[in-house]
PDB file of C-alpha atoms and ligand atoms in Angstrom:
ATOM      1  CA  MET A   1       1.855   9.431  -7.367  1.00  0.00           C
ATOM      2  CA  VAL A   2       0.802   8.476  -4.125  1.00  0.00           C
ATOM      3  CA  ALA A   3       0.505  12.084  -1.381  1.00  0.00           C
ATOM      4  CA  GLY A   4       4.307  13.041  -0.215  1.00  0.00           C
ATOM      5  CA  THR A   5       6.042  10.308  -2.236  1.00  0.00           C
ATOM      6  CA  GLU A   6       9.191  11.487  -4.112  1.00  0.00           C
ATOM      7  CA  ARG A   7      11.350   9.086  -6.478  1.00  0.00           C
ATOM      8  CA  SER A   8      13.870   9.172  -3.896  1.00  0.00           C
ATOM      9  CA  HIS A   9      11.884   7.364  -1.143  1.00  0.00           C
ATOM     10  CA  ALA A  10      12.510   4.952   0.797  1.00  0.00           C
ATOM     11  CA  ILE A  11       9.665   2.224   0.297  1.00  0.00           C
ATOM     12  CA  LEU A  12       9.018  -1.305   1.953  1.00  0.00           C
ATOM     13  CA  VAL A  13       6.375  -3.102   0.978  1.00  0.00           C
ATOM     14  CA  LEU A  14       4.740  -6.108   3.158  1.00  0.00           C
ATOM     15  CA  THR A  15       2.476  -8.930   1.671  1.00  0.00           C
ATOM     16  CA  GLY A  16       0.756 -11.771   3.204  1.00  0.00           C
ATOM     17  CA  ALA A  17      -1.796 -14.589   1.675  1.00  0.00           C
ATOM     18  CA  GLY A  18      -4.068 -12.178  -0.133  1.00  0.00           C
ATOM     19  CA  VAL A  19      -0.965 -11.213  -2.816  1.00  0.00           C
ATOM     20  CA  SER A  20      -1.594 -14.861  -3.959  1.00  0.00           C
ATOM     21  CA  ALA A  21      -5.207 -15.395  -3.159  1.00  0.00           C
ATOM     22  CA  ASP A  22      -6.178 -14.195  -7.013  1.00  0.00           C
ATOM     23  CA  SER A  23      -3.737 -16.662  -8.273  1.00  0.00           C
ATOM     24  CA  GLY A  24      -5.479 -19.555  -6.471  1.00  0.00           C
ATOM     25  CA  VAL A  25      -3.463 -20.236  -3.761  1.00  0.00           C
ATOM     26  CA  ALA A  26      -5.724 -20.093   0.151  1.00  0.00           C
ATOM     27  CA  THR A  27      -5.304 -17.989   2.067  1.00  0.00           C
ATOM     28  CA  PHE A  28      -5.091 -18.774   6.172  1.00  0.00           C
ATOM     29  CA  ARG A  29      -7.786 -18.023   7.690  1.00  0.00           C
ATOM     30  CA  GLY A  30     -10.759 -19.238   6.157  1.00  0.00           C
ATOM     31  CA  PRO A  31     -13.930 -18.058   7.234  1.00  0.00           C
ATOM     32  CA  ASP A  32     -14.246 -21.182   9.388  1.00  0.00           C
ATOM     33  CA  GLY A  33     -11.394 -20.038  10.363  1.00  0.00           C
ATOM     34  CA  LEU A  34      -9.403 -23.400   9.274  1.00  0.00           C
ATOM     35  CA  TRP A  35      -6.413 -23.443   6.920  1.00  0.00           C
ATOM     36  CA  GLU A  36      -7.435 -25.689   3.918  1.00  0.00           C
ATOM     37  CA  GLY A  37      -9.147 -28.339   6.574  1.00  0.00           C
ATOM     38  CA  HIS A  38      -6.514 -27.899   9.478  1.00  0.00           C
ATOM     39  CA  ARG A  39      -6.358 -26.075  12.307  1.00  0.00           C
ATOM     40  CA  VAL A  40      -3.263 -24.042  12.984  1.00  0.00           C
ATOM     41  CA  GLN A  41      -1.838 -25.763  15.583  1.00  0.00           C
ATOM     42  CA  ASP A  42      -2.163 -29.211  13.733  1.00  0.00           C
ATOM     43  CA  VAL A  43       0.406 -28.487  10.876  1.00  0.00           C
ATOM     44  CA  ALA A  44       2.596 -25.238  11.563  1.00  0.00           C
ATOM     45  CA  THR A  45       3.766 -25.769  14.773  1.00  0.00           C
ATOM     46  CA  PRO A  46       6.968 -27.595  15.806  1.00  0.00           C
ATOM     47  CA  GLU A  47       4.601 -29.769  18.307  1.00  0.00           C
ATOM     48  CA  ALA A  48       2.942 -30.851  15.352  1.00  0.00           C
ATOM     49  CA  PHE A  49       5.777 -32.293  13.382  1.00  0.00           C
ATOM     50  CA  GLN A  50       7.012 -33.900  16.778  1.00  0.00           C
ATOM     51  CA  ARG A  51       3.828 -35.425  17.164  1.00  0.00           C
ATOM     52  CA  ASP A  52       2.737 -36.220  13.744  1.00  0.00           C
ATOM     53  CA  PRO A  53       5.216 -35.935  11.080  1.00  0.00           C
ATOM     54  CA  ASP A  54       3.463 -37.507   8.131  1.00  0.00           C
ATOM     55  CA  LEU A  55       0.493 -35.428   8.610  1.00  0.00           C
ATOM     56  CA  VAL A  56       2.997 -32.306   8.725  1.00  0.00           C
ATOM     57  CA  HIS A  57       4.300 -33.511   5.660  1.00  0.00           C
ATOM     58  CA  ALA A  58       1.336 -34.527   3.598  1.00  0.00           C
ATOM     59  CA  PHE A  59      -0.003 -30.840   4.530  1.00  0.00           C
ATOM     60  CA  TYR A  60       3.318 -29.341   3.533  1.00  0.00           C
ATOM     61  CA  ASP A  61       4.359 -31.331   0.258  1.00  0.00           C
ATOM     62  CA  ALA A  62       0.073 -30.669  -1.351  1.00  0.00           C
ATOM     63  CA  ARG A  63       1.201 -27.352  -1.042  1.00  0.00           C
ATOM     64  CA  ARG A  64       4.545 -27.333  -2.730  1.00  0.00           C
ATOM     65  CA  ALA A  65       2.655 -29.329  -5.437  1.00  0.00           C
ATOM     66  CA  LYS A  66       0.062 -27.174  -5.638  1.00  0.00           C
ATOM     67  CA  LEU A  67       2.658 -24.557  -6.671  1.00  0.00           C
ATOM     68  CA  GLU A  68       3.333 -26.065 -10.037  1.00  0.00           C
ATOM     69  CA  THR A  69      -0.467 -25.113 -10.840  1.00  0.00           C
ATOM     70  CA  VAL A  70      -0.804 -21.348 -10.097  1.00  0.00           C
ATOM     71  CA  GLN A  71       0.799 -18.448 -11.551  1.00  0.00           C
ATOM     72  CA  PRO A  72       1.736 -14.855 -10.407  1.00  0.00           C
ATOM     73  CA  ASN A  73      -0.995 -12.621 -10.658  1.00  0.00           C
ATOM     74  CA  ALA A  74      -1.325  -8.673 -11.830  1.00  0.00           C
ATOM     75  CA  ALA A  75      -0.302  -7.816  -8.135  1.00  0.00           C
ATOM     76  CA  HIS A  76       3.183  -9.434  -8.251  1.00  0.00           C
ATOM     77  CA  GLU A  77       3.498  -8.854 -12.217  1.00  0.00           C
ATOM     78  CA  ALA A  78       3.460  -5.005 -10.318  1.00  0.00           C
ATOM     79  CA  LEU A  79       5.136  -5.498  -7.644  1.00  0.00           C
ATOM     80  CA  ALA A  80       8.113  -6.658  -9.729  1.00  0.00           C
ATOM     81  CA  ARG A  81       7.463  -3.842 -12.710  1.00  0.00           C
ATOM     82  CA  LEU A  82       7.980  -1.349  -9.103  1.00  0.00           C
ATOM     83  CA  ASP A  83      11.366  -3.258  -8.031  1.00  0.00           C
ATOM     84  CA  ALA A  84      13.097  -2.727 -11.245  1.00  0.00           C
ATOM     85  CA  GLU A  85      11.887   0.820 -11.976  1.00  0.00           C
ATOM     86  CA  TRP A  86      11.473   2.375  -8.586  1.00  0.00           C
ATOM     87  CA  PRO A  87      14.990   4.668  -8.442  1.00  0.00           C
ATOM     88  CA  GLY A  88      15.030   5.120  -4.814  1.00  0.00           C
ATOM     89  CA  GLU A  89      15.070   1.850  -1.956  1.00  0.00           C
ATOM     90  CA  LEU A  90      12.829  -0.517  -2.150  1.00  0.00           C
ATOM     91  CA  LEU A  91      12.265  -3.669  -0.224  1.00  0.00           C
ATOM     92  CA  ILE A  92       9.439  -6.282  -0.923  1.00  0.00           C
ATOM     93  CA  VAL A  93       8.964  -8.665   2.813  1.00  0.00           C
ATOM     94  CA  THR A  94       6.508 -11.497   2.348  1.00  0.00           C
ATOM     95  CA  GLN A  95       4.728 -14.057   4.765  1.00  0.00           C
ATOM     96  CA  ASN A  96       3.943 -15.737   1.700  1.00  0.00           C
ATOM     97  CA  VAL A  97       5.725 -19.260   1.317  1.00  0.00           C
ATOM     98  CA  ASP A  98       5.517 -19.502  -2.301  1.00  0.00           C
ATOM     99  CA  ASP A  99       7.419 -18.235  -4.522  1.00  0.00           C
ATOM    100  CA  LEU A 100       4.818 -16.394  -6.996  1.00  0.00           C
ATOM    101  CA  HIS A 101       6.884 -12.606  -6.187  1.00  0.00           C
ATOM    102  CA  GLU A 102       9.965 -14.128  -7.542  1.00  0.00           C
ATOM    103  CA  ARG A 103       8.688 -16.065 -10.659  1.00  0.00           C
ATOM    104  CA  ALA A 104       6.921 -12.512 -11.288  1.00  0.00           C
ATOM    105  CA  GLY A 105      10.444 -11.146 -11.657  1.00  0.00           C
ATOM    106  CA  ALA A 106      10.464  -9.203  -7.848  1.00  0.00           C
ATOM    107  CA  ARG A 107      14.751  -9.073  -6.810  1.00  0.00           C
ATOM    108  CA  ARG A 108      14.471  -6.916  -3.906  1.00  0.00           C
ATOM    109  CA  LEU A 109      12.432  -9.666  -1.714  1.00  0.00           C
ATOM    110  CA  LEU A 110      12.884 -10.960   1.989  1.00  0.00           C
ATOM    111  CA  HIS A 111      10.634 -14.093   3.080  1.00  0.00           C
ATOM    112  CA  MET A 112      10.322 -13.891   6.633  1.00  0.00           C
ATOM    113  CA  HIS A 113       8.384 -16.986   6.870  1.00  0.00           C
ATOM    114  CA  GLY A 114      10.335 -19.338   5.166  1.00  0.00           C
ATOM    115  CA  GLU A 115       9.839 -20.937   1.561  1.00  0.00           C
ATOM    116  CA  LEU A 116       7.784 -23.887   0.570  1.00  0.00           C
ATOM    117  CA  LYS A 117      10.537 -25.072  -1.813  1.00  0.00           C
ATOM    118  CA  LEU A 118      13.837 -24.643   0.363  1.00  0.00           C
ATOM    119  CA  GLY A 119      14.332 -27.874   3.086  1.00  0.00           C
ATOM    120  CA  TRP A 120      16.103 -27.567   6.069  1.00  0.00           C
ATOM    121  CA  CYS A 121      17.822 -30.710   7.325  1.00  0.00           C
ATOM    122  CA  LEU A 122      17.892 -31.111  11.430  1.00  0.00           C
ATOM    123  CA  ALA A 123      20.660 -33.096  11.359  1.00  0.00           C
ATOM    124  CA  CYS A 124      23.445 -31.022   9.839  1.00  0.00           C
ATOM    125  CA  GLY A 125      21.676 -27.867   9.662  1.00  0.00           C
ATOM    126  CA  GLU A 126      21.988 -27.243   6.178  1.00  0.00           C
ATOM    127  CA  ARG A 127      19.039 -25.647   4.146  1.00  0.00           C
ATOM    128  CA  PHE A 128      18.599 -26.120   0.256  1.00  0.00           C
ATOM    129  CA  ALA A 129      16.193 -26.617  -2.734  1.00  0.00           C
ATOM    130  CA  TRP A 130      13.517 -29.128  -2.184  1.00  0.00           C
ATOM    131  CA  VAL A 131      10.996 -29.150  -5.447  1.00  0.00           C
ATOM    132  CA  ARG A 132       9.451 -32.470  -5.013  1.00  0.00           C
ATOM    133  CA  GLU A 133       7.807 -34.675  -2.523  1.00  0.00           C
ATOM    134  CA  MET A 134       9.572 -34.703   0.817  1.00  0.00           C
ATOM    135  CA  GLY A 135       7.684 -37.101   3.352  1.00  0.00           C
ATOM    136  CA  THR A 136       9.486 -38.403   6.391  1.00  0.00           C
ATOM    137  CA  ALA A 137      12.029 -40.935   4.504  1.00  0.00           C
ATOM    138  CA  ALA A 138      13.645 -37.525   2.935  1.00  0.00           C
ATOM    139  CA  THR A 139      17.501 -37.797   2.354  1.00  0.00           C
ATOM    140  CA  CYS A 140      19.642 -34.792   2.929  1.00  0.00           C
ATOM    141  CA  PRO A 141      21.915 -33.548   0.032  1.00  0.00           C
ATOM    142  CA  SER A 142      24.365 -32.429   2.388  1.00  0.00           C
ATOM    143  CA  CYS A 143      25.168 -35.123   4.993  1.00  0.00           C
ATOM    144  CA  GLY A 144      22.831 -37.783   3.237  1.00  0.00           C
ATOM    145  CA  GLY A 145      20.982 -38.632   6.970  1.00  0.00           C
ATOM    146  CA  VAL A 146      17.936 -39.919   6.389  1.00  0.00           C
ATOM    147  CA  GLY A 147      14.491 -38.561   8.072  1.00  0.00           C
ATOM    148  CA  GLN A 148      15.454 -35.511   9.274  1.00  0.00           C
ATOM    149  CA  VAL A 149      14.897 -33.006   6.479  1.00  0.00           C
ATOM    150  CA  ARG A 150      11.791 -30.729   7.571  1.00  0.00           C
ATOM    151  CA  PRO A 151      10.232 -28.176   5.291  1.00  0.00           C
ATOM    152  CA  ASP A 152      12.340 -24.403   5.702  1.00  0.00           C
ATOM    153  CA  ILE A 153       9.253 -23.071   7.002  1.00  0.00           C
ATOM    154  CA  VAL A 154       8.789 -20.622  10.176  1.00  0.00           C
ATOM    155  CA  TRP A 155       6.099 -22.401  12.431  1.00  0.00           C
ATOM    156  CA  PHE A 156       4.237 -20.515  14.909  1.00  0.00           C
ATOM    157  CA  GLY A 157       6.777 -20.131  18.334  1.00  0.00           C
ATOM    158  CA  GLU A 158       9.779 -20.034  15.693  1.00  0.00           C
ATOM    159  CA  MET A 159      11.530 -17.260  14.859  1.00  0.00           C
ATOM    160  CA  PRO A 160      10.726 -15.584  12.044  1.00  0.00           C
ATOM    161  CA  TYR A 161      13.955 -15.164   9.299  1.00  0.00           C
ATOM    162  CA  GLU A 162      15.594 -11.776   8.233  1.00  0.00           C
ATOM    163  CA  MET A 163      14.129  -9.270  11.033  1.00  0.00           C
ATOM    164  CA  GLU A 164      17.667  -7.094  11.356  1.00  0.00           C
ATOM    165  CA  PRO A 165      17.428  -5.923   7.872  1.00  0.00           C
ATOM    166  CA  ILE A 166      13.353  -5.781   7.825  1.00  0.00           C
ATOM    167  CA  GLU A 167      13.472  -3.779  11.362  1.00  0.00           C
ATOM    168  CA  GLU A 168      16.427  -0.987   9.776  1.00  0.00           C
ATOM    169  CA  ALA A 169      14.020  -1.345   6.666  1.00  0.00           C
ATOM    170  CA  LEU A 170      11.112   0.071   8.858  1.00  0.00           C
ATOM    171  CA  GLN A 171      12.680   2.394  10.731  1.00  0.00           C
ATOM    172  CA  ARG A 172      14.349   4.246   7.267  1.00  0.00           C
ATOM    173  CA  CYS A 173      10.799   3.883   5.117  1.00  0.00           C
ATOM    174  CA  HIS A 174       9.263   6.637   3.708  1.00  0.00           C
ATOM    175  CA  LEU A 175       6.194   4.551   2.865  1.00  0.00           C
ATOM    176  CA  PHE A 176       5.326   1.488   4.403  1.00  0.00           C
ATOM    177  CA  VAL A 177       2.589  -0.770   2.369  1.00  0.00           C
ATOM    178  CA  SER A 178       0.849  -3.670   3.523  1.00  0.00           C
ATOM    179  CA  ILE A 179      -1.264  -6.014   1.201  1.00  0.00           C
ATOM    180  CA  GLY A 180      -3.411  -8.877   1.340  1.00  0.00           C
ATOM    181  CA  THR A 181      -2.523  -9.559   5.537  1.00  0.00           C
ATOM    182  CA  SER A 182      -5.237 -10.264   7.860  1.00  0.00           C
ATOM    183  CA  GLY A 183      -2.533  -8.356  10.731  1.00  0.00           C
ATOM    184  CA  ALA A 184      -2.948 -11.383  12.993  1.00  0.00           C
ATOM    185  CA  VAL A 185       0.138 -12.846  13.073  1.00  0.00           C
ATOM    186  CA  TYR A 186       3.344 -10.832  14.767  1.00  0.00           C
ATOM    187  CA  PRO A 187       5.730  -9.411  14.215  1.00  0.00           C
ATOM    188  CA  ALA A 188       4.366  -8.737  10.854  1.00  0.00           C
ATOM    189  CA  ALA A 189       1.138  -7.761  12.440  1.00  0.00           C
ATOM    190  CA  GLY A 190       3.473  -4.766  14.297  1.00  0.00           C
ATOM    191  CA  PHE A 191       5.205  -3.443  11.509  1.00  0.00           C
ATOM    192  CA  VAL A 192       3.138  -0.567  10.635  1.00  0.00           C
ATOM    193  CA  GLN A 193       3.151   0.655  14.131  1.00  0.00           C
ATOM    194  CA  THR A 194       7.007   0.916  13.827  1.00  0.00           C
ATOM    195  CA  ALA A 195       7.189   2.327  10.398  1.00  0.00           C
ATOM    196  CA  ARG A 196       5.004   5.159  11.603  1.00  0.00           C
ATOM    197  CA  TYR A 197       6.497   5.579  14.505  1.00  0.00           C
ATOM    198  CA  TYR A 198       9.914   6.356  12.863  1.00  0.00           C
ATOM    199  CA  GLY A 199       7.430   8.728  10.353  1.00  0.00           C
ATOM    200  CA  ALA A 200       6.378   6.399   7.039  1.00  0.00           C
ATOM    201  CA  ARG A 201       3.032   7.234   5.463  1.00  0.00           C
ATOM    202  CA  CYS A 202       1.309   3.888   5.733  1.00  0.00           C
ATOM    203  CA  LEU A 203      -0.866   2.422   3.051  1.00  0.00           C
ATOM    204  CA  GLU A 204      -3.191  -0.445   3.433  1.00  0.00           C
ATOM    205  CA  MET A 205      -4.099  -3.076   0.211  1.00  0.00           C
ATOM    206  CA  ASN A 206      -6.844  -5.618   1.586  1.00  0.00           C
ATOM    207  CA  LEU A 207      -9.909  -7.161   0.663  1.00  0.00           C
ATOM    208  CA  GLU A 208     -11.240  -5.871   4.248  1.00  0.00           C
ATOM    209  CA  PRO A 209     -10.059  -3.600   7.145  1.00  0.00           C
ATOM    210  CA  SER A 210      -7.185  -5.307   8.607  1.00  0.00           C
ATOM    211  CA  GLN A 211      -7.065  -5.819  12.344  1.00  0.00           C
ATOM    212  CA  GLY A 212      -4.360  -2.976  12.329  1.00  0.00           C
ATOM    213  CA  SER A 213      -5.938  -0.837   9.995  1.00  0.00           C
ATOM    214  CA  MET A 214      -6.585   1.855  12.259  1.00  0.00           C
ATOM    215  CA  PHE A 215      -2.730   2.505  12.122  1.00  0.00           C
ATOM    216  CA  PHE A 216      -2.712   2.935   8.910  1.00  0.00           C
ATOM    217  CA  HIS A 217      -2.936   6.882   7.316  1.00  0.00           C
ATOM    218  CA  GLU A 218      -4.891   5.266   4.182  1.00  0.00           C
ATOM    219  CA  THR A 219      -6.623   1.953   3.297  1.00  0.00           C
ATOM    220  CA  ARG A 220      -7.890   1.000  -0.075  1.00  0.00           C
ATOM    221  CA  LEU A 221     -10.101  -2.185  -0.073  1.00  0.00           C
ATOM    222  CA  GLY A 222     -10.376  -4.589  -2.690  1.00  0.00           C
ATOM    223  CA  ARG A 223      -8.663  -7.364  -5.336  1.00  0.00           C
ATOM    224  CA  ALA A 224      -4.671  -7.193  -4.538  1.00  0.00           C
ATOM    225  CA  ALA A 225      -4.857  -8.103  -8.209  1.00  0.00           C
ATOM    226  CA  GLU A 226      -7.000  -5.258  -9.085  1.00  0.00           C
ATOM    227  CA  LEU A 227      -5.575  -2.490  -6.171  1.00  0.00           C
ATOM    228  CA  VAL A 228      -1.795  -2.852  -6.752  1.00  0.00           C
ATOM    229  CA  PRO A 229      -1.566  -2.491 -10.679  1.00  0.00           C
ATOM    230  CA  ARG A 230      -3.132   0.916 -10.029  1.00  0.00           C
ATOM    231  CA  TRP A 231      -0.803   1.622  -7.179  1.00  0.00           C
ATOM    232  CA  VAL A 232       2.470   1.133  -8.613  1.00  0.00           C
ATOM    233  CA  GLU A 233       1.218   2.959 -12.186  1.00  0.00           C
ATOM    234  CA  GLU A 234       0.295   6.142  -9.600  1.00  0.00           C
ATOM    235  CA  LEU A 235       3.681   5.848  -8.367  1.00  0.00           C
ATOM    236  CA  LEU A 236       5.647   5.373 -11.836  1.00  0.00           C
ATOM    237  CA  GLY A 237       4.112   7.002 -13.800  1.00  0.00           C
ATOM    238  CA  GLY A 238       2.942  10.084 -12.135  1.00  0.00           C
TER     239      GLY A 238
HETATM  240  P1  LIG B 301      -4.644 -14.651   6.325  1.00  0.00           P
HETATM  241  O1  LIG B 301      -5.243 -15.852   5.399  1.00  0.00           O
HETATM  242  O2  LIG B 301      -4.760 -14.091   7.732  1.00  0.00           O
HETATM  243  O3  LIG B 301      -4.992 -13.267   5.755  1.00  0.00           O
HETATM  244  C1  LIG B 301      -5.354 -13.200   4.342  1.00  0.00           C
HETATM  245  C2  LIG B 301      -6.037 -11.316   4.190  1.00  0.00           C
HETATM  246  O4  LIG B 301      -5.835 -11.526   2.575  1.00  0.00           O
HETATM  247  C3  LIG B 301      -7.116 -11.144   4.613  1.00  0.00           C
HETATM  248  O5  LIG B 301      -7.317 -10.134   5.560  1.00  0.00           O
HETATM  249  C4  LIG B 301      -8.353 -11.367   3.545  1.00  0.00           C
HETATM  250  O6  LIG B 301      -8.829 -10.545   3.457  1.00  0.00           O
HETATM  251  C5  LIG B 301      -7.109 -10.506   2.297  1.00  0.00           C
HETATM  252  N1  LIG B 301      -7.442 -10.883   1.014  1.00  0.00           N
HETATM  253  C6  LIG B 301      -7.650 -12.220   1.057  1.00  0.00           C
HETATM  254  N2  LIG B 301      -7.976 -12.134  -0.807  1.00  0.00           N
HETATM  255  C7  LIG B 301      -7.591 -11.150  -1.314  1.00  0.00           C
HETATM  256  C8  LIG B 301      -7.555 -10.666  -2.795  1.00  0.00           C
HETATM  257  N3  LIG B 301      -7.905 -11.410  -3.529  1.00  0.00           N
HETATM  258  N4  LIG B 301      -6.944  -9.274  -2.821  1.00  0.00           N
HETATM  259  C9  LIG B 301      -6.380  -8.665  -1.400  1.00  0.00           C
HETATM  260  N5  LIG B 301      -7.015  -9.088   0.025  1.00  0.00           N
HETATM  261  C10 LIG B 301      -7.062 -10.460   0.144  1.00  0.00           C
HETATM  262  O7  LIG B 301      -2.844 -14.523   5.789  1.00  0.00           O
HETATM  263  P2  LIG B 301      -1.705 -13.582   6.278  1.00  0.00           P
HETATM  264  O8  LIG B 301      -1.901 -12.359   6.976  1.00  0.00           O
HETATM  265  O9  LIG B 301      -1.029 -13.495   5.222  1.00  0.00           O
HETATM  266  O10 LIG B 301       2.194 -17.868   8.737  1.00  0.00           O
HETATM  267  O11 LIG B 301      -1.440 -14.678   7.305  1.00  0.00           O
HETATM  268  C11 LIG B 301       0.186 -14.477   8.182  1.00  0.00           C
HETATM  269  C12 LIG B 301       0.363 -15.920   8.609  1.00  0.00           C
HETATM  270  O12 LIG B 301      -0.416 -16.355   9.118  1.00  0.00           O
HETATM  271  C13 LIG B 301       1.099 -16.706   7.338  1.00  0.00           C
HETATM  272  O13 LIG B 301       2.535 -15.856   7.027  1.00  0.00           O
HETATM  273  C14 LIG B 301       1.195 -17.733   7.621  1.00  0.00           C
HETATM  274  C15 LIG B 301      -0.474 -17.951   8.699  1.00  0.00           C
HETATM  275  O14 LIG B 301      -0.465 -18.795   9.728  1.00  0.00           O
HETATM  276  C16 LIG B 301       3.063 -19.331   9.033  1.00  0.00           C
HETATM  277  O15 LIG B 301       2.899 -20.098   8.646  1.00  0.00           O
HETATM  278  C17 LIG B 301       4.429 -18.759  10.074  1.00  0.00           C
END
């Protein structure tokens, strides 16, 4: 059992790109500072989309196609097991836009940065499932408008989704666990400070110390696919 954690306790898990790294999905900040060869401001801002929609669509179309070739890893599976078996409150908040948590079976899950497999029509405002290529000529299944569909991804400068329930869960949780995130992007990077302020024990699992590492009570370094199953076993088996 993780120090001080009882089975009635509320747990909030935050995941980032590192949780999917062992599945072969590229993390955002490579050693060269680039994201699959692109600067973030060229592919992940509303301004980039206005300036060069073909480039932005090609980038996300490639990311969406890649999803078909990857599988959830042991970290996703362990979190799905925790979701199924933890008797107390649990919320998994992911910054990832892949669908590996849900494919592993997680249910108590929120995507704060959107999802690759959703589209959003700027003409009518509807959001809908989108599994194929999108491109600049996509037709909205709701209003029939052409060329106004964008990936339902939260870009830099836009407001993340689900902040209200996340903020409430941060204030209530007894244990806050951050997995595979560099702690470089707010508001997620600040969650540890909120959770700690409200009294949660804070645990980080990452390949290297994150930028906010000093705010955690405990840091475990290594690959998520190894660390997370071990931690879940400690919680459920202990
Ligand atoms: P980053 O790429 O910034 O950080 C990934 C973290 O995972 C790094 O600290 C790595 O050391 C760690 N890591 C890599 N492989 C790992 C492994 N196998 N096991 C455990 N940890 C590993 O990704 P995020 O922190 O998720 O936002 O990035 C946050 C946000 O910035 C993203 O959601 C995205 C991005 O721009 C938007 O697109 C809005």
